[in-house]
CSV table of C-alpha atoms in Angstrom, one decimal:
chain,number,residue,atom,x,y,z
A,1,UNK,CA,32.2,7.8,11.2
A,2,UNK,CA,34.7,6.7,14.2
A,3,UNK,CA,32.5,9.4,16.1
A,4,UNK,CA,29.0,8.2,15.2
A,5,UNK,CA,29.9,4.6,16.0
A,6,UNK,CA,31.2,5.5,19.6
A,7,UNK,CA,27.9,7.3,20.3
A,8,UNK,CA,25.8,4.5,18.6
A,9,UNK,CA,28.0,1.9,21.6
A,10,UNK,CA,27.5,4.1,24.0
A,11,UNK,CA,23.7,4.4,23.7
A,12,UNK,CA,23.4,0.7,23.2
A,13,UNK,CA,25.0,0.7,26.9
A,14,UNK,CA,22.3,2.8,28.3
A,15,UNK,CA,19.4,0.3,26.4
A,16,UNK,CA,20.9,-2.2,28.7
A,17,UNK,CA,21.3,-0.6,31.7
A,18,UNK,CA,18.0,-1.2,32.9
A,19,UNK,CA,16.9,2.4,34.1
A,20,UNK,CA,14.1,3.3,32.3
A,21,UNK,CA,14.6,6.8,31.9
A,22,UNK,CA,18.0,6.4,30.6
A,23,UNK,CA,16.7,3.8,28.2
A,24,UNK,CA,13.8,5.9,26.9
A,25,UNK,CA,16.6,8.6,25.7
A,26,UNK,CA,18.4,6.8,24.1
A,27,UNK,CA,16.1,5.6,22.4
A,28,UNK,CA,15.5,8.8,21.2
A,29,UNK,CA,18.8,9.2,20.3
A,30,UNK,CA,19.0,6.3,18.3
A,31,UNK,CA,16.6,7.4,16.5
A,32,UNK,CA,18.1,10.5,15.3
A,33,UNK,CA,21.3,8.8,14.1
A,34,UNK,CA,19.0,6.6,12.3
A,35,UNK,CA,20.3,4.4,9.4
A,36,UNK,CA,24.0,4.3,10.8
A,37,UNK,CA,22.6,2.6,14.0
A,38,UNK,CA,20.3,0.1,12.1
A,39,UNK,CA,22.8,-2.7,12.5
A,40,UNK,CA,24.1,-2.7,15.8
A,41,UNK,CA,20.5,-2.3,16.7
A,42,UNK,CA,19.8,-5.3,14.8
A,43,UNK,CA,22.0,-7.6,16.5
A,44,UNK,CA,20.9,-6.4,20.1
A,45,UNK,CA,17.6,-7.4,19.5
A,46,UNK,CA,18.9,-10.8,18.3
A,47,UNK,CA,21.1,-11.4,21.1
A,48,UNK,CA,19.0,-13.4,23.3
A,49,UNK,CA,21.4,-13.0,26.6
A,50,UNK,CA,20.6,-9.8,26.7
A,51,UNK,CA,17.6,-7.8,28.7
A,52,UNK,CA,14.3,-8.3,27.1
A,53,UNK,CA,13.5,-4.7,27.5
A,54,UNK,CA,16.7,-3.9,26.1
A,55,UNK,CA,15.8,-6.2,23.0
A,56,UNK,CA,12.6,-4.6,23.4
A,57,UNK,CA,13.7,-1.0,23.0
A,58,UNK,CA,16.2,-1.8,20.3
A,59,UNK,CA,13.0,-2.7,18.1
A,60,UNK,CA,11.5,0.2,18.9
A,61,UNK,CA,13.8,2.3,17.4
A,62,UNK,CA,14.0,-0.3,14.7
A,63,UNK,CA,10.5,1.2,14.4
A,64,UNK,CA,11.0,4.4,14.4
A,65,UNK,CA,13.9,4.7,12.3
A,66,UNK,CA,12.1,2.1,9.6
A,67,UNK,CA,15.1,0.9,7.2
A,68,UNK,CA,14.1,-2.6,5.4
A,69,UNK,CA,17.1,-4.1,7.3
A,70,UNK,CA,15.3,-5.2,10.4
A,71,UNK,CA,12.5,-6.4,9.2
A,72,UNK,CA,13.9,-9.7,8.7
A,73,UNK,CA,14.8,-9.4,12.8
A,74,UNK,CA,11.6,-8.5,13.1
A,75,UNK,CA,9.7,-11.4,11.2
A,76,UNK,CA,11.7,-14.0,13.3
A,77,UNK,CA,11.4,-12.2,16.3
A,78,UNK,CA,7.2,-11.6,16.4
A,79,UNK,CA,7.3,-14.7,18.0
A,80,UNK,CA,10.1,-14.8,20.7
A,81,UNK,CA,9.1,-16.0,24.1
A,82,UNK,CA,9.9,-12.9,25.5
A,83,UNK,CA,6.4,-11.0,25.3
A,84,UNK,CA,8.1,-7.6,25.5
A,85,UNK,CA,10.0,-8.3,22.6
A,86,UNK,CA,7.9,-10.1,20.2
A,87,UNK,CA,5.2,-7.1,20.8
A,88,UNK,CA,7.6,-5.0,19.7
A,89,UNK,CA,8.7,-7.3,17.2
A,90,UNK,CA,5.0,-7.0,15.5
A,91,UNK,CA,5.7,-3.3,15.5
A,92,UNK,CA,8.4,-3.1,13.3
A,93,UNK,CA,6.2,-5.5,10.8
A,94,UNK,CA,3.3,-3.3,10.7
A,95,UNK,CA,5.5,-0.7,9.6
A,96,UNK,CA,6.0,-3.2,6.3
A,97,UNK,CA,2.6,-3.8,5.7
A,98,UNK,CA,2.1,-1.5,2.8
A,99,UNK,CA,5.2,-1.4,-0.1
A,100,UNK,CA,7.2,-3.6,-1.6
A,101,UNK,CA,7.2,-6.0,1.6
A,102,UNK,CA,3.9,-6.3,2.8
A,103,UNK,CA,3.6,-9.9,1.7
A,104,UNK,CA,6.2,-11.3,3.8
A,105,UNK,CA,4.9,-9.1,6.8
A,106,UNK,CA,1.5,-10.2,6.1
A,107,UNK,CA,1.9,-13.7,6.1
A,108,UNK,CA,4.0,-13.7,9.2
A,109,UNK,CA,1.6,-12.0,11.3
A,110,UNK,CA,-1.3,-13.6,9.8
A,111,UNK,CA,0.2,-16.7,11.3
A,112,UNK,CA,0.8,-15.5,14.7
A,113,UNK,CA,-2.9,-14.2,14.9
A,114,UNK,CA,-4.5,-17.6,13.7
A,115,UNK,CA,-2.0,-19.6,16.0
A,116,UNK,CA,-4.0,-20.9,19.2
A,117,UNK,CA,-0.9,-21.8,20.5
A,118,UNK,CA,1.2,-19.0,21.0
A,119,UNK,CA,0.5,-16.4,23.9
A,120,UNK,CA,-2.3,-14.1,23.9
A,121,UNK,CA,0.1,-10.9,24.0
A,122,UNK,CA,1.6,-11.4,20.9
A,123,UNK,CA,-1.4,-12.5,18.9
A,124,UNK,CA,-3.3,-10.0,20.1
A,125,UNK,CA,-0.3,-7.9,18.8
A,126,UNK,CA,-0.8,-9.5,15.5
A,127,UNK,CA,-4.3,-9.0,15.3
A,128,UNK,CA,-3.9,-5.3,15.9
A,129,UNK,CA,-1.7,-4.4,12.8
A,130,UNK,CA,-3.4,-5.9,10.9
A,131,UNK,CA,-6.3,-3.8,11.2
A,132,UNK,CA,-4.5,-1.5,9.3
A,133,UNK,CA,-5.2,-3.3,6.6
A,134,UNK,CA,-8.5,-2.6,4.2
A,135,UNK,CA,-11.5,-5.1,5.5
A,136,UNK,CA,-11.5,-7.3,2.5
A,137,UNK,CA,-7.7,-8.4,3.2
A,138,UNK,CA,-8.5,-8.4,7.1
A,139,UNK,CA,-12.1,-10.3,6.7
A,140,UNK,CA,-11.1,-14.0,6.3
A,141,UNK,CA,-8.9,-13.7,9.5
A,142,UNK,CA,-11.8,-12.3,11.5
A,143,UNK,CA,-13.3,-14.9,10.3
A,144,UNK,CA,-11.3,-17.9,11.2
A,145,UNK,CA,-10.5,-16.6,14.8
A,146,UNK,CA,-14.9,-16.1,15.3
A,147,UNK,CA,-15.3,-18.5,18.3
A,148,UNK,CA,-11.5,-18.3,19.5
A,149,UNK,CA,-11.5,-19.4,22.9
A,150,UNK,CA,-8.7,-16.7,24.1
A,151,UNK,CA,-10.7,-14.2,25.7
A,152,UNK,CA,-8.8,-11.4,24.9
A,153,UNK,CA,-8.8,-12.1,21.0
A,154,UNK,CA,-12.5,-13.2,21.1
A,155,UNK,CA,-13.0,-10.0,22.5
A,156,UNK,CA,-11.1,-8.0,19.9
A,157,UNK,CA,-13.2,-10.1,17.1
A,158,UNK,CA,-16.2,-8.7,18.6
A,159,UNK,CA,-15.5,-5.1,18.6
A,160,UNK,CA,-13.9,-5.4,14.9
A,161,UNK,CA,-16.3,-7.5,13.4
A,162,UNK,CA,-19.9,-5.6,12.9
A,163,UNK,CA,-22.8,-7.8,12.3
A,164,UNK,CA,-24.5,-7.0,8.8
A,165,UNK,CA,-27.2,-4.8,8.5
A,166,UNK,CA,-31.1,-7.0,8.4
A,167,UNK,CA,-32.3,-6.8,5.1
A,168,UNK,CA,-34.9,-4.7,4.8
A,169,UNK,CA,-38.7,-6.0,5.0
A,170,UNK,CA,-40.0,-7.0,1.7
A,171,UNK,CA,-42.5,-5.0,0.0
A,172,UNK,CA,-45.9,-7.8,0.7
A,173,UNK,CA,-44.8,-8.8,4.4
A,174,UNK,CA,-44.5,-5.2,4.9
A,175,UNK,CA,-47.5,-3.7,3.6
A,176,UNK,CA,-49.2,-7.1,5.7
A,177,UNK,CA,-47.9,-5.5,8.6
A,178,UNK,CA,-49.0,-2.3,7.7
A,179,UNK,CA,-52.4,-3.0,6.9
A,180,UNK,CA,-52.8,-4.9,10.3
A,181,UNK,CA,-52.0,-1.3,11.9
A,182,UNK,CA,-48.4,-1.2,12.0
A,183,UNK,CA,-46.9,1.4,10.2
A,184,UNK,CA,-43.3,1.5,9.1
A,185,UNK,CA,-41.7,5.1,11.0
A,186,UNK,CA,-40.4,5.8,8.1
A,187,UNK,CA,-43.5,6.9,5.5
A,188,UNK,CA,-41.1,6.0,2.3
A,189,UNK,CA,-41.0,2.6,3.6
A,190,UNK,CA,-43.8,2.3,2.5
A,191,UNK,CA,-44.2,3.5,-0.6
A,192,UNK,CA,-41.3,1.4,-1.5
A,193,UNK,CA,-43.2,-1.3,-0.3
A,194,UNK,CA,-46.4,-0.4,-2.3
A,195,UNK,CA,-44.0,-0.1,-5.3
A,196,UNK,CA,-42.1,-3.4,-4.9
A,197,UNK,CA,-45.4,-5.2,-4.5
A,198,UNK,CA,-47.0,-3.8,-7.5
A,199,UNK,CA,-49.9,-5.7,-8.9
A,200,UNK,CA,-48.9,-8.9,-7.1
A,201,UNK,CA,-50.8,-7.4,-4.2
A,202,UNK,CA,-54.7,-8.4,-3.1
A,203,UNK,CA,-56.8,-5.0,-3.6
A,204,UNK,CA,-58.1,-6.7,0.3
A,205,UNK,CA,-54.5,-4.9,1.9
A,206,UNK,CA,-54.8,-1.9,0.5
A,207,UNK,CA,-58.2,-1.4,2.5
């Protein structure tokens, strides 16, 4: 509609006038016009004379609204120099991540996250959405990035990553311990211990 289209330019006016507040509505706006706005949306956030917050809060609603047609912005916008807008970039991606796009999403921001050279902000970005994903998809990235010298993602690896649980004490060394006077807090330790030994064990450490 002539009507819709009008509002839609109008509200792409007020993403670009730099006032917060007046950007944050309209915004909102955008959002409830939803598809219909999807394209001149799309090439805001492309046009690379314009405002980086204004890019910035064209992806947003991009987000919000979540048609396929900006993911493709999106993908080749994760990793704009502009921090504001590749952040916000990454957020329209990890919208994708599950359906019938996830690959392409995946592989994009897999690639930012693993890339030493691009800025922290937008790996860090990366990293982030894609701890939506299940931990057997996520694992071999935590792995590669263990040791990253970026401090922020080093320090992101170290909260997501948990360090396995020790084995617990075989049944001999156990029952060793136990019979030099340290007992296990846990009683069924040590039956567990006196079970996995079996008759493998000298009558001398059961004394």
């Amino acid at each position: 509609k002539a009507s819709s289209g009008k509002e839609v330019e109008s509200l792409l006016l007020d993403l670009k006038a730099g006032d917060d507040a007046m950007r944050d509505g309209a915004v909102a706006r955008l959002i409830l016009i939803g598809p219909r706005a999807v394209p001149r949306l799309v090439a805001l956030a492309r046009d690379d004379r314009a405002d980086g917050a204004a890019r910035a809060a064209a992806l947003r609603a991009l987000d919000a609204i979540g048609d396929s047609r900006s993911l493709p912005v999106a993908l080749d916008l994760a990793a704009d120099p502009d921090a504001s807008v590749a952040v916000a970039a990454v957020g329209v991606a990890r919208g994708f991540l599950r359906g019938a796009q996830a690959v392409s999403s995946l592989d994009r921001l897999t690639g930012i996250a693993l890339d030493r050279g691009r800025p922290s902000t937008g790996r860090v970005a990366a990293l982030h959405a894609l701890s939506d994903l299940d931990p057997a998809t996520i694992q071999p990235v935590h792995a590669a990035l263990e040791g990253d010298t970026d401090a922020a993602i080093a320090a992101l690896i170290a909260r997501e990553v948990k360090p396995a649980a020790p084995a617990p004490p075989g049944g001999r060394s156990l029952l060793a311990r136990a019979a030099a006077g340290t007992r296990p807090e846990d009683p069924s330790q040590l039956r567990t211990g006196l079970a996995r030994a079996g008759t493998a064990l000298p009558l001398t450490a059961l004394h």
